[in-house]
Coordinates of C-alpha atoms and ligand atoms in Angstrom, one line a residue:
X75 CA 81.2 -29.0 -21.8
X76 CA 78.2 -29.8 -21.9
X77 CA 77.4 -34.0 -23.0
X78 CA 75.9 -34.2 -26.0
X79 CA 72.3 -34.4 -26.4
X80 CA 71.2 -38.2 -26.9
X81 CA 69.2 -38.4 -30.4
X82 CA 66.8 -40.2 -28.2
X83 CA 66.5 -37.1 -25.8
X84 CA 65.9 -34.7 -29.1
X85 CA 63.4 -36.4 -31.1
X86 CA 61.4 -36.3 -27.1
X87 CA 61.5 -33.7 -27.2
X88 CA 61.3 -32.4 -30.9
X89 CA 57.7 -34.4 -30.1
X90 CA 56.9 -32.9 -27.2
X91 CA 57.4 -29.0 -28.2
X92 CA 54.9 -30.4 -32.3
X93 CA 52.2 -31.4 -29.7
X94 CA 52.5 -28.3 -27.4
X95 CA 52.5 -26.2 -31.2
X96 CA 49.2 -27.9 -31.8
X97 CA 47.7 -27.6 -28.7
X98 CA 48.1 -23.7 -29.1
X99 CA 46.9 -24.6 -32.7
X100 CA 43.2 -25.2 -31.7
X101 CA 43.2 -28.9 -33.4
X102 CA 39.7 -31.0 -32.6
X103 CA 40.7 -32.7 -29.3
X104 CA 40.4 -36.0 -30.8
X105 CA 43.1 -34.6 -33.3
X106 CA 45.4 -33.8 -30.6
X107 CA 45.3 -36.6 -28.6
X108 CA 45.3 -38.8 -31.7
X109 CA 49.7 -37.4 -32.2
X110 CA 50.4 -38.0 -28.4
X111 CA 49.3 -41.5 -28.4
X112 CA 51.5 -41.7 -32.0
X113 CA 54.7 -39.8 -31.2
X114 CA 54.3 -41.4 -27.1
X115 CA 54.4 -44.9 -29.1
X116 CA 57.3 -44.0 -31.1
X117 CA 59.6 -43.0 -28.7
X118 CA 58.9 -46.0 -26.3
X119 CA 59.1 -48.0 -29.1
X120 CA 56.1 -50.2 -28.6
X121 CA 53.1 -51.3 -31.0
X122 CA 50.1 -49.2 -29.8
X123 CA 48.4 -47.3 -28.0
X124 CA 45.7 -45.8 -26.2
X125 CA 43.9 -42.1 -24.3
X126 CA 40.3 -43.5 -23.0
X127 CA 38.9 -40.2 -21.1
X128 CA 36.9 -40.5 -18.4
X129 CA 33.7 -38.5 -19.1
X130 CA 31.2 -39.0 -16.6
X131 CA 31.5 -41.1 -12.6
X132 CA 30.8 -43.9 -12.7
X133 CA 30.5 -45.0 -16.7
X134 CA 33.4 -47.2 -18.1
X135 CA 36.0 -45.2 -19.6
X136 CA 35.6 -44.0 -22.6
X137 CA 38.4 -44.2 -26.2
X138 CA 39.4 -41.1 -28.1
X139 CA 42.9 -41.8 -29.4
X140 CA 44.5 -45.4 -31.2
X141 CA 47.1 -46.1 -32.4
X142 CA 48.3 -49.1 -33.9
X143 CA 44.6 -50.8 -32.8
X144 CA 42.0 -51.8 -35.0
X145 CA 38.5 -50.3 -33.4
X146 CA 37.2 -54.0 -33.5
X147 CA 39.8 -55.0 -30.5
X148 CA 38.8 -52.5 -29.2
X149 CA 36.6 -54.8 -27.2
X150 CA 39.3 -57.2 -25.4
X151 CA 40.7 -53.7 -23.8
X152 CA 37.3 -52.6 -22.3
X153 CA 38.5 -54.1 -18.8
X154 CA 41.3 -51.4 -19.0
X155 CA 39.0 -49.5 -19.2
X156 CA 37.2 -49.8 -16.2
X157 CA 36.2 -46.5 -13.8
X158 CA 37.8 -47.6 -10.5
X159 CA 41.3 -48.4 -12.7
X160 CA 42.2 -44.8 -12.8
X161 CA 41.6 -44.5 -9.4
X162 CA 43.8 -47.1 -8.0
X163 CA 46.2 -46.3 -10.7
X164 CA 46.7 -43.1 -9.2
X165 CA 46.1 -43.3 -5.7
X166 CA 49.1 -46.9 -5.9
X167 CA 50.3 -46.4 -9.0
X168 CA 49.2 -50.0 -10.0
X169 CA 46.4 -51.9 -11.3
X170 CA 46.2 -55.5 -12.1
X171 CA 43.8 -58.3 -14.1
X172 CA 43.0 -60.8 -14.4
X173 CA 43.2 -62.1 -18.1
X174 CA 45.2 -59.4 -19.4
X175 CA 47.7 -61.8 -20.8
X176 CA 45.3 -63.7 -22.3
X177 CA 43.1 -60.6 -24.0
X178 CA 47.2 -59.1 -25.7
X179 CA 47.3 -63.1 -27.1
X180 CA 44.0 -62.6 -29.0
X181 CA 45.1 -59.1 -30.0
X182 CA 48.2 -60.1 -30.6
X183 CA 47.0 -63.0 -32.9
X184 CA 45.4 -60.9 -35.0
X185 CA 47.7 -57.6 -35.2
X186 CA 50.7 -59.8 -35.5
X187 CA 53.0 -59.2 -33.3
X188 CA 53.4 -60.3 -30.2
X189 CA 51.9 -58.0 -27.4
X190 CA 52.8 -58.7 -23.6
X191 CA 53.3 -55.1 -22.2
X192 CA 51.7 -52.6 -21.1
X193 CA 52.3 -49.7 -19.4
X194 CA 49.4 -47.1 -18.1
X195 CA 49.8 -43.7 -16.2
X196 CA 47.3 -41.3 -15.7
X197 CA 46.1 -38.2 -17.0
X198 CA 46.3 -35.5 -14.4
X199 CA 45.6 -32.0 -13.7
X200 CA 45.4 -30.6 -10.0
X201 CA 44.0 -33.7 -8.2
X202 CA 41.3 -33.8 -10.9
X203 CA 42.4 -37.8 -12.3
X204 CA 41.1 -37.0 -16.8
X205 CA 42.3 -40.3 -17.7
X206 CA 44.2 -43.4 -18.8
X207 CA 47.2 -43.4 -21.2
X208 CA 48.3 -47.5 -22.1
X209 CA 50.8 -48.6 -23.9
X210 CA 51.7 -51.9 -25.2
X211 CA 55.0 -53.3 -26.3
X212 CA 55.9 -56.4 -28.1
X213 CA 58.0 -59.1 -26.0
X214 CA 61.0 -59.0 -27.9
X215 CA 61.3 -54.9 -26.8
X216 CA 63.1 -54.6 -23.7
X217 CA 60.5 -53.9 -20.7
X218 CA 59.3 -50.8 -20.2
X219 CA 62.6 -49.0 -17.7
X220 CA 61.9 -46.4 -15.4
X221 CA 63.4 -44.0 -18.0
X222 CA 60.1 -44.9 -19.9
X223 CA 57.8 -44.5 -18.2
X224 CA 59.4 -41.1 -16.7
X225 CA 58.7 -39.9 -21.1
X226 CA 55.9 -41.7 -21.3
X227 CA 54.0 -39.3 -18.1
X228 CA 55.2 -36.7 -19.9
X229 CA 53.1 -36.9 -22.7
X230 CA 51.0 -38.1 -20.1
X231 CA 51.4 -34.9 -18.9
X232 CA 50.8 -33.3 -22.2
X233 CA 47.9 -35.2 -23.3
X234 CA 46.1 -34.7 -19.4
X235 CA 46.6 -30.4 -20.4
X236 CA 44.7 -30.7 -24.0
X237 CA 42.0 -32.5 -22.1
X238 CA 41.4 -30.3 -19.4
X239 CA 41.8 -26.8 -21.7
X240 CA 39.2 -28.3 -23.6
X241 CA 37.6 -29.0 -21.3
X242 CA 37.5 -26.6 -19.5
X243 CA 36.3 -25.2 -23.8
X244 CA 33.5 -26.4 -23.4
X245 CA 32.3 -25.3 -20.5
X246 CA 32.7 -21.7 -21.7
X247 CA 31.4 -22.9 -24.6
X248 CA 28.0 -24.5 -22.6
X249 CA 28.1 -21.9 -20.8
X250 CA 27.9 -19.5 -23.7
X251 CA 25.1 -20.9 -25.5
X252 CA 22.9 -21.0 -22.2
X253 CA 23.8 -17.8 -21.8
X254 CA 22.6 -16.9 -25.0
X255 CA 20.0 -18.8 -25.3
X256 CA 18.8 -16.7 -22.1
X257 CA 19.4 -13.5 -23.3
X258 CA 18.0 -14.9 -26.6
X259 CA 14.3 -15.8 -25.1
X260 CA 14.1 -12.7 -22.3
X261 CA 11.1 -11.2 -23.1
X262 CA 12.7 -8.0 -22.6
X263 CA 14.5 -7.0 -25.7
X264 CA 18.0 -6.8 -25.1
X265 CA 20.5 -6.0 -26.9
X266 CA 24.1 -5.3 -26.2
X267 CA 26.7 -2.4 -26.7
X268 CA 30.7 -2.8 -27.2
X269 CA 32.8 0.4 -26.0
X270 CA 31.7 2.7 -29.2
X271 CA 28.1 2.0 -28.1
X272 CA 27.5 -0.4 -31.2
X273 CA 25.1 -3.5 -31.1
X274 CA 26.9 -6.4 -30.8
X275 CA 23.7 -8.6 -30.0
X276 CA 19.7 -8.1 -30.1
X277 CA 17.5 -10.7 -29.3
X278 CA 14.2 -12.0 -30.3
X279 CA 12.6 -9.1 -28.5
X280 CA 14.0 -6.6 -29.1
X281 CA 12.7 -8.0 -33.7
X282 CA 9.3 -8.2 -32.9
X283 CA 9.7 -4.6 -30.0
X284 CA 10.9 -2.0 -32.8
X285 CA 9.8 -4.5 -36.5
X286 CA 13.4 -4.7 -37.7
X287 CA 15.7 -7.7 -38.0
X288 CA 18.5 -8.0 -36.0
X289 CA 20.8 -8.0 -40.1
X290 CA 19.2 -4.7 -39.7
X291 CA 21.2 -3.4 -35.9
X292 CA 24.3 -5.0 -36.1
X293 CA 27.3 -2.9 -36.4
X294 CA 24.6 0.2 -36.2
X295 CA 24.7 1.9 -33.2
X296 CA 22.4 2.0 -30.6
X297 CA 20.6 5.6 -31.2
X298 CA 20.8 5.1 -35.4
X299 CA 18.6 3.0 -34.9
X300 CA 16.6 3.8 -31.4
X301 CA 16.7 7.6 -32.2
X302 CA 15.0 8.2 -28.8
X303 CA 12.8 11.5 -28.7
X304 CA 10.3 13.0 -26.2
X305 CA 6.5 12.8 -26.4
X306 CA 7.9 16.2 -27.4
X307 CA 10.2 15.6 -30.5
X308 CA 13.4 17.3 -28.4
X309 CA 16.4 13.8 -29.1
X310 CA 16.8 12.0 -26.2
X311 CA 20.2 9.8 -28.2
X312 CA 22.1 13.0 -28.8
X313 CA 22.3 14.8 -25.0
X314 CA 20.3 12.9 -22.4
X315 CA 22.2 9.1 -23.8
X316 CA 22.5 8.0 -20.2
X317 CA 25.5 6.1 -20.8
X318 CA 28.1 9.1 -21.8
X319 CA 28.0 10.3 -18.1
X320 CA 28.8 8.5 -15.0
X321 CA 25.7 8.7 -13.9
X322 CA 25.5 7.7 -10.1
X323 CA 23.3 4.3 -9.7
X324 CA 24.9 1.4 -11.1
X325 CA 21.8 1.2 -13.5
X326 CA 21.8 4.4 -16.0
X327 CA 17.7 4.7 -17.3
X328 CA 16.2 6.2 -20.0
X329 CA 13.0 6.8 -21.7
X330 CA 12.1 8.2 -25.2
X331 CA 9.3 7.3 -27.6
X332 CA 10.9 5.4 -31.1
X333 CA 9.0 5.2 -34.2
X334 CA 8.8 1.9 -36.0
X335 CA 10.0 1.5 -39.4
X336 CA 6.5 0.8 -40.1
X337 CA 5.3 4.3 -38.4
X338 CA 4.2 2.7 -35.0
X339 CA 5.1 4.9 -32.4
X340 CA 6.1 3.8 -29.2
X341 CA 6.9 4.3 -25.8
X342 CA 10.4 2.6 -24.7
X343 CA 12.0 2.3 -21.5
X344 CA 15.5 1.6 -21.4
X345 CA 18.4 0.0 -18.2
X346 CA 21.7 -0.8 -18.7
X347 CA 24.0 -2.4 -17.1
X348 CA 27.4 -1.2 -17.9
X349 CA 30.9 -2.3 -17.7
X350 CA 33.6 0.5 -17.6
X351 CA 37.4 1.1 -17.8
X352 CA 39.0 2.4 -15.5
X353 CA 39.9 5.1 -17.2
X354 CA 35.7 5.5 -17.2
X355 CA 35.4 5.6 -20.8
X356 CA 32.1 2.1 -22.2
X357 CA 34.0 -0.7 -22.3
X358 CA 31.1 -1.9 -23.1
X359 CA 27.0 -1.9 -22.1
X360 CA 23.7 -4.9 -21.9
X361 CA 21.0 -2.9 -22.6
X362 CA 16.9 -4.4 -21.4
X363 CA 14.3 -2.9 -23.5
X364 CA 11.0 -2.6 -22.7
X365 CA 7.7 -1.3 -24.2
X366 CA 6.9 0.9 -21.6
X367 CA 4.1 2.3 -24.0
X368 CA 0.5 1.2 -22.4
X369 CA 1.9 1.7 -18.9
X370 CA 2.8 5.9 -20.3
X371 CA -0.6 5.3 -21.7
X372 CA -2.2 4.6 -19.1
X373 CA -0.3 7.2 -16.7
X374 CA -2.6 9.6 -19.7
X375 CA -5.2 8.3 -19.3
X376 CA -4.2 8.9 -15.6
X377 CA -4.0 12.6 -15.9
X378 CA -6.6 13.1 -19.0
X379 CA -8.8 11.6 -16.6
X380 CA -8.1 13.6 -13.7
X381 CA -8.4 17.4 -15.7
X382 CA -11.3 15.0 -17.4
X383 CA -13.6 14.4 -14.0
X384 CA -12.2 18.8 -12.2
X385 CA -13.4 20.3 -15.4
X386 CA -16.8 18.6 -16.5
X387 CA -17.6 17.8 -12.8
X388 CA -16.8 21.5 -11.1
X389 CA -18.9 22.8 -13.7
X390 CA -21.9 21.5 -13.1
X391 CA -21.3 21.9 -10.1
X392 CA -20.8 25.4 -10.4
X393 CA -23.7 26.2 -11.6
X394 CA -26.3 24.0 -9.3
X395 CA -24.3 26.4 -6.5
X396 CA -24.4 29.5 -8.1
X397 CA -28.1 29.0 -9.4
X398 CA -29.5 27.7 -5.8
X399 CA -27.7 30.8 -4.0
X400 CA -29.0 33.6 -5.8
X401 CA -32.3 31.8 -5.9
X402 CA -32.7 31.5 -2.3
X403 CA -31.2 35.2 -1.6
X404 CA -33.6 36.9 1.7
X405 CA -33.3 40.7 0.3
X406 CA -34.9 38.6 -3.6
X407 CA -38.4 38.2 -4.0
X408 CA -38.5 36.0 -7.4
X409 CA -42.0 35.3 -10.2
X410 CA -42.6 32.3 -10.5
X411 CA -40.9 31.8 -14.1
X412 CA -37.5 33.1 -12.9
X413 CA -37.6 30.1 -10.5
X414 CA -38.7 27.8 -12.6
X415 CA -36.2 28.5 -15.1
X416 CA -33.3 28.8 -12.3
X417 CA -35.4 25.4 -10.4
X418 CA -35.4 23.6 -15.0
X419 CA -31.1 25.0 -14.4
X420 CA -30.7 23.2 -12.0
X421 CA -32.4 19.2 -13.0
X422 CA -30.5 20.2 -15.9
X423 CA -27.4 21.2 -14.7
X424 CA -28.1 17.1 -12.2
X425 CA -28.8 15.5 -15.0
X426 CA -25.4 16.0 -17.1
X427 CA -24.0 15.4 -13.5
X428 CA -25.3 12.4 -13.1
X429 CA -24.7 11.0 -17.0
X430 CA -21.0 12.1 -16.1
X431 CA -21.0 10.2 -12.9
X432 CA -22.8 6.5 -14.6
X433 CA -20.1 7.1 -17.4
X434 CA -17.6 7.0 -15.4
X435 CA -18.1 3.8 -12.9
X436 CA -19.6 1.9 -15.8
X437 CA -16.3 3.2 -17.6
X438 CA -14.1 1.9 -14.4
X439 CA -16.0 -1.6 -14.7
X440 CA -15.1 -1.9 -18.1
X441 CA -11.7 -1.1 -17.8
X442 CA -11.8 -3.7 -14.7
X443 CA -13.1 -5.9 -17.0
X444 CA -16.0 -6.7 -14.4
X445 CA -18.8 -5.2 -17.3
X446 CA -21.3 -8.4 -16.6
X447 CA -25.0 -9.0 -18.8
X448 CA -28.7 -9.2 -17.4
X449 CA -29.6 -10.2 -21.0
X450 CA -33.9 -10.1 -21.7
X451 CA -35.1 -10.1 -24.0
X452 CA -35.7 -6.5 -25.0
X453 CA -38.4 -4.8 -27.1
X454 CA -36.0 -2.1 -28.5
X455 CA -39.3 0.3 -29.9
X456 CA -40.8 0.6 -26.4
X457 CA -37.5 1.6 -25.2
X458 CA -36.8 4.0 -28.1
X459 CA -40.0 5.4 -27.8
X460 CA -40.1 6.2 -24.0
X461 CA -36.2 8.0 -24.1
X462 CA -37.4 10.4 -26.6
X463 CA -40.3 11.4 -24.6
X464 CA -37.7 11.9 -21.8
X465 CA -35.3 14.0 -24.1
X466 CA -38.3 15.9 -26.4
X467 CA -38.5 18.2 -23.3
X468 CA -34.8 19.3 -23.4
X469 CA -34.6 20.5 -26.5
X470 CA -37.5 22.3 -28.1
X471 CA -34.7 22.9 -31.2
X472 CA -35.2 19.2 -32.9
X473 CA -37.6 17.4 -34.0
X474 CA -37.4 13.5 -32.9
X475 CA -38.7 10.8 -35.5
X476 CA -38.7 7.1 -35.0
X477 CA -38.2 5.0 -37.2
X478 CA -38.9 0.6 -36.1
X479 CA -40.7 -1.7 -38.1
X480 CA -43.4 -2.8 -35.8
X481 CA -42.1 -6.4 -36.5
X482 CA -38.3 -6.1 -35.3
X483 CA -37.8 -8.9 -33.2
X484 CA -36.6 -8.2 -29.4
X485 CA -33.2 -8.4 -28.8
X486 CA -31.4 -9.9 -26.9
X487 CA -29.8 -7.2 -23.8
X488 CA -29.0 -5.8 -21.1
X489 CA -31.7 -3.1 -20.7
X490 CA -29.5 -0.8 -19.0
X491 CA -26.4 -1.0 -20.6
X492 CA -29.2 -0.4 -24.1
X493 CA -30.4 2.3 -22.6
X494 CA -27.0 4.3 -22.0
X495 CA -26.0 3.2 -25.6
X496 CA -28.9 5.5 -27.5
X497 CA -28.9 7.9 -24.1
X498 CA -25.5 8.6 -24.9
X499 CA -26.3 8.4 -29.4
X500 CA -28.8 11.3 -28.0
X501 CA -27.3 12.9 -26.0
X502 CA -24.7 13.7 -28.1
X503 CA -26.9 14.2 -31.5
X504 CA -28.8 16.5 -29.9
X505 CA -24.8 17.9 -28.4
X506 CA -23.8 18.6 -31.7
X507 CA -26.0 19.9 -33.6
X508 CA -26.3 23.1 -32.6
X509 CA -28.9 23.8 -35.8
X510 CA -31.3 21.8 -34.6
X511 CA -33.2 19.6 -36.8
X512 CA -34.9 16.2 -36.9
X513 CA -33.4 13.2 -34.9
X514 CA -34.2 10.1 -36.6
X515 CA -33.7 6.9 -34.6
X516 CA -34.5 4.0 -36.0
X517 CA -33.5 0.1 -36.6
X518 CA -34.1 -3.3 -39.2
X519 CA -34.4 -6.5 -38.4
X520 CA -30.1 -8.0 -39.9
X521 CA -30.3 -11.7 -41.0
X522 CA -31.7 -13.8 -39.0
X523 CA -29.9 -12.9 -35.3
X524 CA -29.0 -9.5 -35.7
X525 CA -30.7 -5.7 -35.1
X526 CA -29.5 -2.9 -36.5
X527 CA -30.4 0.3 -34.5
X528 CA -29.7 3.9 -35.7
X529 CA -29.5 7.9 -34.2
X530 CA -29.1 9.4 -37.1
X531 CA -28.7 13.5 -36.8
X532 CA -28.4 16.4 -39.1
X533 CA -25.3 18.1 -36.8
X534 CA -22.3 19.4 -37.8
X535 CA -21.2 15.6 -39.1
X536 CA -17.8 14.5 -38.3
X537 CA -14.8 14.0 -40.3
X538 CA -14.1 10.3 -42.1
X539 CA -10.9 10.5 -40.4
X540 CA -12.5 10.1 -37.4
X541 CA -15.1 7.4 -37.1
X542 CA -11.8 5.1 -35.4
X543 CA -11.4 7.4 -32.8
X544 CA -14.1 9.3 -31.8
X545 CA -15.1 5.8 -30.0
X546 CA -11.3 5.2 -28.0
X547 CA -11.7 6.8 -24.3
X548 CA -11.3 10.7 -23.7
X549 CA -11.1 11.4 -27.6
X550 CA -12.2 14.2 -28.7
X551 CA -12.7 15.8 -32.0
X552 CA -10.5 18.6 -32.1
X553 CA -13.6 21.5 -33.9
X554 CA -14.6 25.0 -32.5
X555 CA -18.0 22.8 -31.1
X556 CA -16.2 20.0 -28.7
X557 CA -14.0 23.2 -26.9
X558 CA -17.6 24.8 -26.1
X559 CA -19.9 21.5 -25.6
X560 CA -19.0 20.1 -22.3
X561 CA -17.9 15.9 -22.8
X562 CA -15.7 14.0 -21.7
X563 CA -14.8 11.3 -24.3
X564 CA -16.7 9.2 -23.0
X565 CA -20.4 8.9 -24.2
X566 CA -18.9 6.5 -27.2
X567 CA -16.3 4.4 -25.7
X568 CA -19.1 2.9 -23.5
X569 CA -21.2 2.6 -26.7
X570 CA -18.4 0.6 -27.7
X571 CA -17.8 -1.5 -25.5
X572 CA -21.3 -2.4 -24.5
X573 CA -22.0 -3.3 -27.5
X574 CA -19.5 -5.7 -28.3
X575 CA -20.1 -7.3 -24.6
X576 CA -23.1 -8.2 -26.3
X577 CA -21.3 -9.1 -29.2
X578 CA -22.3 -7.0 -31.5
X579 CA -20.3 -3.7 -33.1
X580 CA -20.3 0.0 -33.4
X581 CA -20.5 2.1 -35.9
X582 CA -21.0 5.9 -38.3
X583 CA -21.3 7.3 -41.0
X584 CA -21.1 11.1 -42.3
X585 CA -20.4 13.7 -44.1
X586 CA -19.0 16.5 -42.3
X587 CA -21.6 19.5 -42.0
X588 CA -24.1 16.9 -43.0
X589 CA -24.8 15.6 -39.4
X590 CA -24.1 11.2 -38.6
X591 CA -25.2 8.3 -38.4
X592 CA -24.1 5.7 -35.3
X593 CA -25.6 2.4 -36.2
X594 CA -25.4 -0.4 -33.3
X595 CA -26.3 -4.6 -33.9
X596 CA -27.4 -5.7 -31.6
X597 CA -28.3 -10.3 -31.3
X598 CA -31.9 -10.9 -30.7
X599 CA -31.7 -14.3 -29.2
X600 CA -29.3 -15.6 -26.6
X601 CA -25.5 -17.0 -28.2
X602 CA -24.1 -13.5 -29.1
X603 CA -24.8 -11.2 -32.6
Ligands
ADP213 P1 -17.9 13.5 -25.5 O1 -19.5 14.1 -26.6 O2 -18.4 13.6 -24.2 O3 -17.2 14.6 -25.8 P2 -18.0 10.4 -27.4 O4 -17.5 9.8 -26.2 O5 -20.0 10.5 -26.7 O6 -18.0 12.3 -26.1 O7 -18.2 11.2 -28.1 C1 -16.5 12.0 -28.5 C2 -16.1 12.8 -29.6 O8 -16.6 12.9 -31.1 C3 -17.3 13.6 -29.5 O9 -16.4 14.6 -28.6 C4 -17.2 14.6 -30.5 O10 -16.3 15.8 -31.4 C5 -17.2 13.6 -31.7 N1 -19.4 13.3 -31.4 C6 -19.4 12.0 -31.0 N2 -21.2 11.7 -31.8 C7 -21.3 13.0 -32.5 C8 -23.1 13.6 -33.4 N3 -23.8 13.2 -33.3 N4 -21.9 14.4 -34.9 C9 -20.7 15.0 -34.6 N5 -19.8 14.4 -33.5 C10 -19.8 13.6 -32.8

């Protein structure tokens, strides 16, 4: 027959069970420790108790829970809270403090109970001492027995586990917060996807990149949000999603065009870190999203550059070579007129080549950010007249007029660069008015420190929708003229860069079929427009 369990042991069991339940119900650590100390004091028929924990090595222990002791009395127990006590307690199982009896007496007189006996046990998990549990009894009670110590040890163990768990949880929480901060502040867009491709986390950089608030993204699948396509418009997310198949590398990568809610077209490059279940299905993925629009543009510019250079350079070279080899044929006799016409073509084509090469060099200088100006007072009227004199013989279909007031103040500008601007504008005026007409070059002083120059023609004109674009690099209006005239789409880009480097502006006014007028402003004295 089993011996009946004593009432005392039953209560002890019940208390420990309640503490264990409280531990699983995610109680706050202080509440849990308060429960432990309350039940420990009760079961040991004691008067008071406290649980103090070590937070950092070299610091006194902190009281986390107390029972039967007012807060004001705690400073009486500071000698019990010295860190070395805990170590002493763990190593030798005993400790002593010289004036403890005196302190207990003071506490007793305040509490109205004669506290005389103290028992202390360390809270240890594994090798790590985390704190101490103290229980005080009055002098009228019997002394602490070995059994009492055992009982207290059971409570100390519970408290130690609770502290250990709470600290682990805190550490996890801190690490999660740390990770969240890293993700949130990452310069790349980051999103975390669950096994159904649904966005669980999206960071600030991603919000900015996609122009969407994260609340719009969370819970949606990444394909609903990204809707990536190839530059030609074919869908990427459906059919070519790298998460759908087990790719060869650990970091699947995909690129595609995304259109933001406000209509911007951006190129995205996405690298995934994937966590898969043993059957290969997706469990979770972290996506690093980069805006690679600039890189793509640079690639496009590079390939446009190569095709333009090869086309634009090859054409004049072929013409020059053709004329030169024809003219030097030994079996032919050329009259003076044919000879001179042939040489004129060679000269014109060489000029074109020279112009193109200068434009390309200047464009690469601008690109490299090393466009340096040598400004000086510049007489725009005489420069305009000189250029017109050079251009006039190139076109007998056009009439040139210079309309510059005699008192136009000199610009503060780089002579060679401004010459390039005017020369590019005059070349275009001729090129894009194939029926001929008048080309006017003029200027006026505006405000105190600015001069405005213009080149006007009576040619095909520029559609209003293209006013901004024609100043972009390699941009040519897509019309019949651009298909039949030579050009690299660099002239106006250079004009804009040069004018802006001087602190000026460039713009166009035009009506289709009525000609175009290009204006640009320059400063008149040192210090910018
Ligand atoms: P390119 O003349 O080599 O094509 P530009 O940068 O000088 O390059 O000019 C860009 C585009 O702007 C041209 O292709 C043309 O379509 C348009 N454009 C420039 N100047 C004129 C003009 N005076 N009249 C009409 N269209 C022009």
